[in-house]
DNA sequence: TTGTAGGCGTTATCAC
DNA sequence: GTGATAACGCCTACAA
């Protein structure tokens, strides 16, 4: 059913039908009613593809995420989708994985589909490959990075003070008498590296030399958390606190402690980062650095929508993290 | 950059450029090379919107989900997205919530965007409102429902024997000496109602009358699981096993037992359904009825892709669930 | 091997 | 108020 079909049936021109369908003024009330009735009878829906072509706007945005299955990510995607949907935008969610190549491919694909704007979820997108791809594929369209930033005129960053947040976490532990701390770095994203910096700074403040620090690396799965915790217990049986750069591996780590009857938090206190759904599901409930995912999502959606409608925003904004204390500390 | 721009620069016609861009035969090797070079130099990408208009295909599919934040749902969406992406399709994921009205709106929106096919995730979409909307909005396009089915010529269902699976769960409990069982019904979707039927059938088999059965209702959150468990303990302190219709509320329930020092599984055995990520995160690890989410996703994607390319499939297929035993039983 | 012309379904700009 | 007509960017007969 196209406007032409309807026009033929009504005995009017296609433009008249178009005007009625778009609630434009300047139509005799009688014709309007008649055509409106036909529109409903034949269940007419304007072809968004054709409309997009002439309007030069797809009314779709792209959301790039490395892996939406991680609770923290899906929450962000969910909130962004809900927000932009209110303004009639659809979300094209793409899981890119960690490789630069797939990130670039995804950006090219989105530009080919002419999305009106893009949100990149996570500081992992703060890299040269992505920057270059954005520069050629989206030179004008608004782009927002959550938890990261790249230097381009049309790119906005919504940042969280994770370095400062991690320093606060160390002090939080220290205040509870935990000074022998291990830090578990998830992977080398800019965000995680600033957490590491925060850890180092705060530990030095406590009088530890950089060489003494217990810094380990483990990806973001339960199993990695288990493995690294076993290793830490092996190498530092006197550990008093463990700060994981992300929640899921912290949960894996806690389970090892539980199984070995090392009391949490009595003997070892544990913290994560992301304040995700996992924190309430595991046992004991996990204290976590809240990096303001929900707020970040709303801000990212708002800034993107502003950009789509020509409103300006500062290119970077910063949100402040806080610690959500639960049972593990 | 359009094919016309490139054509002008190259001094050829737009159709020649189009042919080169689409790797069509019948072009002199020399012109091909020259144009290919220009295409790359100017970073040309065909406008998918325009291409979609003429090809009458958006190469997008719609994925309808009530709430993608639930681990089981996001896993399904993830696998579908990955599968269709391999064939060059994009996924438009829409969170509809539970209301019929929003489900219908979402279907209309997807048809307006002319997606080539749709996957509905969960038996909650097996209802009259959705059936009617599909009939008018997608009379010809392939549609797949996971864990459900509606009677329409172009709709496929990927089903799981949850009724039988629930019977098996009851027997599984009985074999471990648990005969005083409570069943917690998440909400009244067709899928959950067949779980309930399975529970009833198996309990009758064990010699319980329908009136004696401990059947409760609680939505799918941690908090609901807590609340209902407290109520059950109140009303039936002698309960020996609890079967939750979904994992998350089971986790909430287990925490109540843990807090009251009721040993799981020693005193009360607990099971969930979905075999989701939550099962490994909680404590003790949750035994769960695996309703074959991963397999269902792959089948749904395959059937949809088959439909998109004109290949036929049986309108319904059934997968068989199994129990994944962990620590809670 | 290449170019021309028509069409995909809309919207928007002019006339009438 | 309404109707032609020309885009939007691409593909594809058909013609040359």
XYZ file of C-alpha atoms (C1' of nucleotides) in Angstrom:
690
model
C 0.000 0.000 0.000
C 1.634 3.240 -1.142
C 0.312 6.775 -1.228
C -0.264 6.249 -4.943
C -2.526 3.293 -4.348
C -4.512 5.271 -1.823
C -4.580 8.294 -4.140
C -5.973 6.228 -6.981
C -8.721 4.801 -4.809
C -9.626 8.215 -3.424
C -9.434 9.863 -6.797
C -6.949 12.477 -5.604
C -3.225 13.022 -6.126
C -0.485 11.394 -4.141
C 0.584 14.690 -2.615
C -2.801 15.134 -1.040
C -2.530 11.727 0.537
C 0.945 12.524 1.767
C -0.296 15.711 3.347
C -3.070 13.919 5.149
C -0.780 11.140 6.317
C 1.597 13.740 7.750
C -1.130 15.845 9.312
C -0.141 18.872 7.269
C -2.475 21.861 7.170
C -4.230 23.200 4.100
C -6.548 20.314 3.303
C -10.306 20.576 3.100
C -11.785 18.886 6.115
C -13.933 16.700 3.921
C -11.103 15.273 1.803
C -9.021 14.832 4.933
C -11.652 12.697 6.578
C -12.243 10.625 3.487
C -8.554 9.940 2.990
C -7.922 9.341 6.662
C -10.575 6.653 6.535
C -8.915 4.977 3.572
C -5.535 5.159 5.259
C -6.921 3.274 8.192
C -8.980 0.868 6.138
C -5.989 -0.202 4.098
C -3.708 -0.047 7.077
C -1.314 2.272 5.361
C 2.097 2.825 6.907
C 4.580 5.169 5.275
C 7.681 3.392 4.054
C 10.404 4.664 6.348
C 13.047 3.680 3.833
C 11.653 6.005 1.199
C 11.021 8.683 3.747
C 14.569 8.336 5.004
C 15.899 8.756 1.508
C 14.231 12.070 0.878
C 14.541 13.351 4.442
C 18.205 12.354 4.560
C 17.670 10.828 7.959
C 17.084 7.250 8.966
C 15.857 8.037 12.450
C 18.081 5.236 13.648
C 21.075 5.429 15.915
C 23.864 2.924 16.296
C 24.969 1.506 19.624
C 28.370 -0.132 19.614
C 29.182 -2.515 22.429
C 31.882 -5.125 22.761
C 29.576 -7.715 24.288
C 26.058 -6.935 25.299
C 25.786 -10.038 27.486
C 27.695 -8.409 30.298
C 25.094 -7.022 32.721
C 26.625 -3.584 32.909
C 26.579 -3.232 29.130
C 23.077 -4.437 28.576
C 21.786 -2.046 31.203
C 23.388 0.832 29.365
C 22.035 -0.296 26.009
C 18.599 -0.775 27.480
C 18.380 2.711 28.914
C 19.702 4.350 25.775
C 17.235 2.428 23.649
C 14.357 3.455 25.876
C 15.362 7.099 25.839
C 15.871 7.518 22.107
C 12.757 5.497 21.391
C 10.728 8.215 23.053
C 11.890 10.562 20.302
C 11.090 8.054 17.578
C 14.597 6.737 17.047
C 15.401 3.072 16.650
C 18.562 1.503 17.998
C 20.850 -0.649 15.941
C 22.872 -2.559 18.515
C 26.108 -4.098 17.310
C 28.363 -6.400 19.294
C 31.882 -5.791 18.106
C 34.057 -7.859 20.379
C 37.429 -6.446 21.338
C 39.282 -6.418 18.026
C 39.929 -3.074 16.379
C 39.108 -4.582 13.033
C 35.561 -5.512 13.991
C 35.003 -2.170 15.664
C 35.971 -0.392 12.466
C 33.834 -2.725 10.368
C 30.855 -1.980 12.581
C 31.345 1.759 12.221
C 31.543 1.433 8.450
C 28.411 -0.662 8.416
C 26.510 1.870 10.492
C 27.568 4.690 8.230
C 26.471 2.682 5.223
C 23.073 2.393 6.844
C 23.124 6.119 7.403
C 22.353 6.082 11.101
C 21.828 9.587 12.389
C 24.176 9.219 15.330
C 26.260 6.719 17.255
C 26.907 5.825 20.866
C 30.014 3.842 21.726
C 29.755 2.030 25.022
C 32.967 1.755 26.983
C 36.437 3.205 26.945
C 37.594 0.324 24.771
C 36.385 2.464 21.869
C 38.811 5.180 22.812
C 41.541 4.204 20.354
C 43.147 5.403 17.147
C 41.497 2.878 14.873
C 38.062 3.951 16.017
C 38.997 7.598 15.868
C 40.044 7.313 12.240
C 36.979 5.323 11.284
C 34.747 7.905 12.925
C 36.546 10.718 11.169
C 35.835 9.283 7.728
C 32.462 7.603 8.369
C 30.833 10.139 10.670
C 32.490 13.489 10.029
C 29.408 15.486 10.977
C 26.977 13.259 12.823
C 26.883 13.360 16.602
C 28.832 10.623 18.357
C 28.913 9.959 22.082
C 31.359 7.736 23.935
C 30.450 6.545 27.381
C 33.393 6.292 29.707
C 35.755 7.562 27.074
C 36.587 10.309 24.643
C 38.313 10.827 21.330
C 39.399 14.176 20.015
C 37.056 15.010 17.133
C 34.792 17.995 16.637
C 31.538 16.057 16.631
C 32.385 13.570 19.378
C 31.174 13.908 22.932
C 32.446 12.056 25.956
C 30.601 11.101 29.116
C 33.267 10.313 31.616
C 33.479 8.988 35.139
C 36.290 9.775 37.540
C 37.377 6.186 37.860
C 40.903 7.071 38.864
C 39.603 9.112 41.765
C 36.995 6.439 42.448
C 39.645 3.797 42.747
C 41.671 5.959 45.087
C 38.568 6.313 47.207
C 38.156 2.546 47.161
C 41.651 2.003 48.470
C 41.080 4.556 51.216
C 37.771 2.888 51.966
C 39.610 -0.394 52.497
C 42.328 1.270 54.551
C 39.804 2.884 56.821
C 38.559 -0.615 57.596
C 42.067 -1.689 58.450
C 42.855 -3.415 55.150
C 46.229 -2.318 53.915
C 47.538 -5.425 52.166
C 45.567 -5.025 49.009
C 45.597 -6.725 45.641
C 44.270 -5.089 42.497
C 42.986 -7.126 39.594
C 43.120 -5.329 36.257
C 40.503 -6.693 33.822
C 42.085 -5.709 30.518
C 44.039 -2.801 29.231
C 41.293 -0.378 28.291
C 41.862 3.300 29.084
C 39.243 3.057 31.784
C 40.906 0.121 33.471
C 44.297 1.721 33.203
C 43.056 4.753 35.069
C 41.680 2.497 37.764
C 45.143 1.013 38.019
C 46.642 4.482 38.269
C 44.228 5.324 41.044
C 45.167 2.161 42.873
C 48.860 2.917 42.584
C 48.477 6.524 43.691
C 46.421 5.633 46.739
C 48.716 2.791 47.745
C 51.741 5.052 47.517
C 49.894 7.446 49.730
C 49.603 4.600 52.214
C 53.356 4.179 52.104
C 53.770 1.332 49.645
C 56.394 1.547 46.975
C 55.351 0.983 43.403
C 57.414 -2.200 43.238
C 55.672 -3.786 46.178
C 52.205 -3.520 44.730
C 50.144 -6.627 44.105
C 48.708 -5.972 40.702
C 47.326 -8.847 38.678
C 45.605 -9.193 35.350
C 42.498 -11.244 34.632
C 39.726 -10.888 32.051
C 36.115 -10.420 33.003
C 34.760 -13.887 33.623
C 33.929 -15.903 36.711
C 36.579 -18.428 35.847
C 39.274 -15.798 35.446
C 38.317 -14.429 38.828
C 38.679 -17.849 40.373
C 42.006 -18.523 38.787
C 43.589 -15.235 39.711
C 42.344 -15.461 43.280
C 43.926 -18.845 43.692
C 47.151 -17.423 42.412
C 46.979 -14.440 44.746
C 46.282 -16.634 47.776
C 49.235 -18.728 46.793
C 51.619 -15.812 46.441
C 50.218 -13.612 49.195
C 48.379 -15.660 51.812
C 48.337 -12.586 54.017
C 46.191 -10.549 51.613
C 43.561 -8.496 53.408
C 41.616 -6.991 50.588
C 41.022 -7.569 46.880
C 39.808 -4.929 44.489
C 38.646 -6.273 41.147
C 38.352 -3.873 38.245
C 34.944 -5.280 37.401
C 32.235 -7.224 39.215
C 32.011 -10.615 37.576
C 35.556 -11.737 38.270
C 35.141 -10.468 41.848
C 32.241 -12.883 42.200
C 34.422 -15.697 40.914
C 37.117 -14.709 43.374
C 34.754 -14.596 46.335
C 33.655 -18.117 45.620
C 37.218 -19.347 45.969
C 37.488 -17.620 49.344
C 34.169 -19.094 50.434
C 35.236 -22.582 49.418
C 38.469 -22.258 51.335
C 36.565 -21.005 54.347
C 38.325 -17.681 54.230
C 35.725 -15.368 55.634
C 34.548 -12.436 53.538
C 34.793 -9.739 54.730
C 36.185 -10.934 58.096
C 39.472 -12.136 56.722
C 39.540 -10.736 53.215
C 37.415 -7.838 52.011
C 36.407 -7.797 48.353
C 35.258 -5.039 46.032
C 34.246 -4.843 42.399
C 33.532 -2.088 39.943
C 30.356 -1.405 37.934
C 27.779 -1.865 40.659
C 26.065 -4.315 38.358
C 23.181 -6.666 38.919
C 25.693 -9.358 39.832
C 26.468 -7.583 43.111
C 23.107 -8.507 44.589
C 23.024 -12.003 43.169
C 26.268 -13.303 44.541
C 27.068 -14.226 48.125
C 28.048 -12.314 50.069
C 26.657 -9.316 48.275
C 29.453 -7.436 46.632
C 30.539 -3.936 47.534
C 31.201 -2.127 44.295
C 32.390 1.155 42.897
C 29.339 2.629 41.219
C 30.598 4.171 38.025
C 27.195 5.667 37.350
C 26.103 3.483 34.509
C 22.473 4.503 34.634
C 23.232 8.197 34.782
C 25.823 7.786 32.052
C 23.275 6.135 29.778
C 20.775 8.906 30.252
C 23.392 11.570 29.691
C 24.684 9.830 26.581
C 21.186 9.550 25.150
C 20.390 13.143 25.986
C 23.594 14.484 24.456
C 23.077 12.434 21.316
C 19.499 13.594 20.935
C 20.624 17.161 21.505
C 23.219 16.736 18.802
C 20.643 15.279 16.419
C 18.513 18.339 16.864
C 21.335 20.817 16.589
C 21.636 21.666 20.259
C 25.155 22.038 21.557
C 26.743 20.462 24.611
C 30.187 20.601 26.175
C 32.356 17.993 24.472
C 33.133 16.268 27.747
C 31.211 15.887 30.924
C 32.304 14.079 34.030
C 30.209 12.154 36.504
C 31.363 11.212 39.971
C 31.507 7.677 41.189
C 30.624 6.509 44.656
C 31.063 3.324 46.603
C 28.012 1.169 47.228
C 28.745 -0.796 50.332
C 27.251 -4.244 50.626
C 28.353 -7.313 52.531
C 31.773 -8.081 51.124
C 33.613 -5.287 52.943
C 29.603 10.704 -2.101
C 27.143 9.085 -4.507
C 27.665 6.979 -7.594
C 26.888 10.124 -9.592
C 29.722 12.039 -7.963
C 32.130 9.226 -8.673
C 30.792 8.878 -12.204
C 31.381 12.540 -12.924
C 34.945 12.377 -11.663
C 35.673 9.244 -13.635
C 33.950 10.516 -16.747
C 31.655 7.511 -16.976
C 27.979 6.915 -16.267
C 26.513 6.128 -12.888
C 25.523 2.631 -13.933
C 29.123 1.764 -14.663
C 30.071 2.876 -11.185
C 27.210 0.896 -9.737
C 28.344 -2.196 -11.556
C 31.876 -1.852 -10.281
C 30.718 -1.196 -6.736
C 28.622 -4.344 -6.865
C 31.297 -6.463 -8.527
C 29.109 -7.168 -11.519
C 30.666 -8.716 -14.611
C 30.903 -7.115 -18.011
C 33.217 -4.224 -17.248
C 36.510 -3.627 -18.961
C 39.309 -4.451 -16.560
C 40.826 -1.042 -17.070
C 37.708 0.969 -16.201
C 37.045 -1.323 -13.280
C 40.443 -0.656 -11.808
C 40.190 3.057 -12.345
C 36.771 3.288 -10.729
C 37.672 0.933 -7.921
C 40.520 3.261 -7.090
C 38.213 6.259 -6.989
C 35.722 4.384 -4.847
C 38.404 3.746 -2.315
C 39.954 7.179 -2.561
C 36.666 8.885 -1.847
C 35.652 6.253 0.634
C 32.430 5.554 -1.134
C 29.787 3.499 0.663
C 26.514 2.688 -1.043
C 23.557 4.254 0.707
C 21.720 1.289 2.152
C 18.546 3.323 2.406
C 18.439 3.930 -1.328
C 19.497 0.404 -2.056
C 16.794 -0.880 0.243
C 14.194 1.145 -1.574
C 14.952 -0.308 -4.965
C 15.754 -3.799 -3.740
C 12.644 -3.868 -1.567
C 14.671 -5.231 1.289
C 16.207 -3.468 4.255
C 18.502 -6.330 5.212
C 17.408 -5.697 8.764
C 15.505 -8.002 11.044
C 13.531 -7.077 14.131
C 14.024 -8.746 17.500
C 11.197 -8.236 19.955
C 11.934 -8.840 23.615
C 10.032 -7.804 26.705
C 13.161 -6.801 28.603
C 16.619 -7.467 27.303
C 18.213 -6.937 30.712
C 17.238 -10.392 31.867
C 20.284 -12.625 31.277
C 18.351 -15.309 29.469
C 16.911 -12.793 27.022
C 20.110 -10.988 26.257
C 21.850 -14.262 25.559
C 19.198 -15.111 23.003
C 19.371 -11.685 21.378
C 23.141 -11.853 21.301
C 23.282 -15.169 19.506
C 20.625 -14.200 17.011
C 22.403 -10.951 16.255
C 25.686 -12.767 15.710
C 24.122 -15.333 13.422
C 22.184 -12.988 11.148
C 25.099 -10.580 11.051
C 27.114 -13.252 9.266
C 24.610 -13.014 6.401
C 24.757 -9.228 6.367
C 21.603 -8.573 8.337
C 21.340 -5.982 11.070
C 19.243 -6.462 14.168
C 16.764 -3.922 15.397
C 16.216 -4.873 19.031
C 13.078 -3.527 20.657
C 12.168 -3.832 24.331
C 8.413 -3.981 24.509
C 7.630 -4.623 28.132
C 4.674 -6.844 28.928
C 1.746 -4.788 27.685
C -0.046 -5.909 24.546
C -0.285 -2.344 23.405
C 3.460 -1.803 23.306
C 4.019 -5.150 21.652
C 1.642 -4.183 18.871
C 3.206 -0.733 18.540
C 6.605 -2.325 18.171
C 5.378 -4.641 15.436
C 3.855 -1.715 13.568
C 7.046 0.243 13.899
C 9.116 -2.621 12.542
C 6.804 -3.038 9.581
C 7.031 0.667 8.895
C 10.785 0.273 8.768
C 10.291 -2.634 6.425
C 12.402 -5.150 8.270
C 12.771 -8.331 6.269
C 11.785 -10.617 9.120
C 11.050 -10.721 12.815
C 11.973 -12.865 15.793
C 9.800 -12.701 18.894
C 11.591 -13.846 22.019
C 9.439 -15.638 24.533
C 6.003 -17.173 24.759
C 4.639 -13.873 26.034
C 4.279 -12.979 22.352
C 1.950 -15.896 21.828
C -1.274 -13.932 22.150
C -4.149 -12.673 20.044
C -3.072 -9.055 19.943
C 0.310 -10.006 18.536
C -1.243 -12.497 16.161
C -3.492 -9.855 14.655
C -0.723 -7.301 14.408
C 1.484 -9.830 12.650
C -1.290 -10.736 10.255
C -1.693 -7.166 9.046
C 1.895 -5.936 9.373
C 3.799 -9.012 8.252
C 1.486 -11.068 6.079
C 4.300 -12.554 4.007
C 7.593 -11.969 5.787
C 9.083 -14.770 7.844
C 8.440 -14.564 11.580
C 9.875 -16.848 14.246
C 8.728 -17.125 17.828
C 11.057 -18.687 20.351
C 9.299 -20.711 22.967
C 5.926 -20.046 21.421
C 3.798 -20.237 18.322
C 0.896 -18.500 16.689
C -1.197 -19.965 13.910
C -0.274 -18.011 10.771
C 1.078 -19.248 7.456
C 4.382 -17.383 7.661
C 5.069 -17.881 11.355
C 7.463 -20.467 12.711
C 7.748 -21.649 16.274
C 10.778 -23.003 18.087
C 9.413 -24.759 21.125
C 10.765 -26.482 24.180
C 8.987 -29.233 26.053
C 8.728 -27.254 29.249
C 5.740 -29.173 30.492
C 7.647 -32.398 30.214
C 10.739 -30.662 31.560
C 8.875 -29.575 34.644
C 7.539 -33.082 35.185
C 11.092 -34.319 34.985
C 12.101 -31.699 37.538
C 9.491 -32.892 39.998
C 10.598 -36.482 39.528
C 14.178 -35.357 39.921
C 13.281 -33.871 43.284
C 11.261 -36.921 44.293
C 14.149 -39.229 43.482
C 16.182 -37.255 45.994
C 13.492 -37.752 48.594
C 11.820 -34.341 48.226
C 8.094 -34.751 47.985
C 6.784 -31.627 49.707
C 7.350 -29.260 46.847
C 6.351 -25.689 46.160
C 6.104 -24.271 42.665
C 6.547 -20.583 41.986
C 4.865 -19.380 38.805
C 6.587 -16.266 37.406
C 3.749 -14.783 35.398
C 0.975 -16.131 33.260
C 2.714 -16.596 29.934
C 1.842 -19.718 27.948
C 5.285 -21.072 28.688
C 4.899 -20.613 32.425
C 1.439 -22.068 32.375
C 2.742 -25.231 30.792
C 5.377 -25.438 33.456
C 2.583 -25.245 35.977
C 0.717 -27.986 34.163
C 3.795 -30.140 34.260
C 4.173 -29.529 37.955
C 0.561 -30.464 38.614
C 0.710 -33.600 36.506
C 3.850 -34.864 38.142
C 2.631 -34.087 41.641
C -0.596 -35.941 41.003
C 1.502 -38.826 39.857
C 3.183 -38.682 43.251
C -0.190 -38.955 44.909
C -1.004 -35.343 45.698
C -4.417 -33.991 44.973
C -4.714 -30.850 42.929
C -6.096 -28.973 45.917
C -3.145 -29.751 48.109
C -0.563 -28.287 45.773
C 1.616 -25.420 46.913
C 1.540 -23.141 43.909
C 2.560 -19.513 44.323
C 2.925 -16.580 42.007
C 5.862 -14.151 41.936
C 7.371 -12.040 39.141
C 10.931 -12.444 38.019
C 13.009 -10.354 40.369
C 15.265 -11.120 43.299
C 12.971 -9.248 45.620
C 9.897 -11.175 44.492
C 11.781 -14.383 45.092
C 12.625 -13.289 48.626
C 9.127 -12.245 49.432
C 7.450 -15.378 48.170
C 9.961 -17.602 49.919
C 9.266 -15.929 53.235
C 5.595 -16.508 52.655
C 6.113 -20.143 51.772
C 8.246 -20.772 54.844
C 5.547 -19.159 56.902
C 2.754 -21.255 55.481
C 4.670 -24.481 54.942
C 7.670 -24.690 57.250
C 8.000 -28.334 56.283
C 8.706 -27.587 52.622
C 11.413 -29.824 51.175
C 11.882 -28.421 47.727
C 11.128 -25.263 45.784
C 10.899 -25.070 42.022
C 10.945 -21.561 40.645
C 9.709 -20.987 37.108
C 12.739 -18.858 36.390
C 16.234 -18.420 37.827
C 16.408 -14.944 39.251
C 13.633 -15.295 41.791
C 15.120 -18.658 42.777
C 18.316 -16.828 43.653
C 16.338 -14.390 45.772
C 14.633 -17.298 47.477
C 17.850 -19.115 48.224
C 19.207 -16.067 49.946
C 16.306 -16.114 52.388
C 17.017 -19.746 53.182
C 20.692 -18.990 53.630
C 19.949 -16.114 55.984
C 17.668 -18.281 58.060
C 20.322 -20.956 58.174
C 18.104 -23.385 56.369
C 20.595 -25.504 54.523
C 20.369 -25.737 50.746
C 20.121 -28.452 49.590
C 20.327 -30.310 52.906
C 17.012 -29.101 54.209
C 15.398 -27.497 51.185
C 16.377 -28.189 47.599
C 15.938 -25.384 45.074
C 15.632 -25.348 41.298
C 15.182 -22.658 38.683
C 14.424 -22.593 35.003
C 16.464 -21.060 32.155
C 19.890 -22.283 33.124
C 21.026 -18.696 32.915
C 24.265 -17.052 33.876
C 22.798 -16.343 37.289
C 23.003 -20.029 38.195
C 26.786 -19.914 38.450
C 26.945 -16.552 40.145
C 24.704 -17.220 43.102
C 25.474 -19.347 46.126
C 24.965 -22.204 46.242
C 25.062 -22.662 42.492
C 21.570 -23.191 41.217
C 20.300 -26.363 39.610
C 18.178 -25.324 36.685
C 16.009 -26.704 33.935
C 17.920 -25.935 30.758
C 15.305 -24.871 28.257
C 17.905 -24.789 25.526
C 18.194 -21.076 25.056
C 21.378 -21.220 23.034
C 20.097 -23.903 20.734
C 16.777 -22.100 20.411
C 18.548 -18.910 19.348
C 20.519 -20.669 16.677
C 17.464 -22.490 15.391
C 15.430 -19.290 15.343
C 18.136 -17.463 13.418
C 18.539 -20.320 11.002
C 14.837 -20.658 10.350
C 14.471 -16.930 9.829
C 17.391 -16.801 7.419
C 15.964 -19.790 5.586
C 12.664 -17.979 5.304
C 14.356 -14.844 4.028
C 15.944 -16.824 1.250
C 12.857 -18.769 0.356
C 13.808 -22.060 1.954
C 11.025 -23.848 3.770
C 10.979 -25.288 7.267
C 8.424 -27.104 9.358
C 6.244 -24.519 11.079
C 7.068 -25.884 14.494
C 10.073 -27.599 15.894
C 10.539 -28.843 19.413
C 13.708 -29.004 21.455
C 14.134 -31.084 24.567
C 15.072 -29.648 27.885
C 17.352 -31.226 30.412
C 18.239 -30.606 34.015
C 21.612 -29.097 34.785
C 22.454 -30.176 38.271
C 24.511 -27.842 40.390
C 24.756 -27.377 44.131
C 21.243 -26.420 45.154
C 19.729 -29.915 44.859
C 31.470 -2.806 -22.742
C 28.914 1.221 -21.600
C 25.010 4.569 -21.358
C 20.014 5.840 -21.007
C 15.847 5.773 -18.743
C 12.585 4.287 -15.540
C 11.297 3.143 -11.047
C 11.495 2.139 -5.802
C 7.923 5.446 -2.114
C 8.334 9.664 -0.100
C 8.516 14.693 0.568
C 8.756 19.406 -1.021
C 8.374 23.143 -4.304
C 5.890 25.206 -7.486
C 1.980 26.174 -10.184
C -2.932 26.384 -10.822
C -6.890 23.354 -1.634
C -4.985 20.502 -4.799
C -2.002 18.535 -8.414
C 2.194 18.068 -11.249
C 7.036 17.505 -10.925
C 11.477 17.039 -9.295
C 14.443 15.288 -6.171
C 16.641 11.531 -2.640
C 20.607 7.435 -4.311
C 20.550 3.302 -6.177
C 19.619 -0.714 -9.388
C 18.471 -2.796 -13.818
C 16.350 -3.657 -18.137
C 17.145 -2.266 -22.570
C 19.491 0.210 -26.074
C 23.572 1.431 -28.348
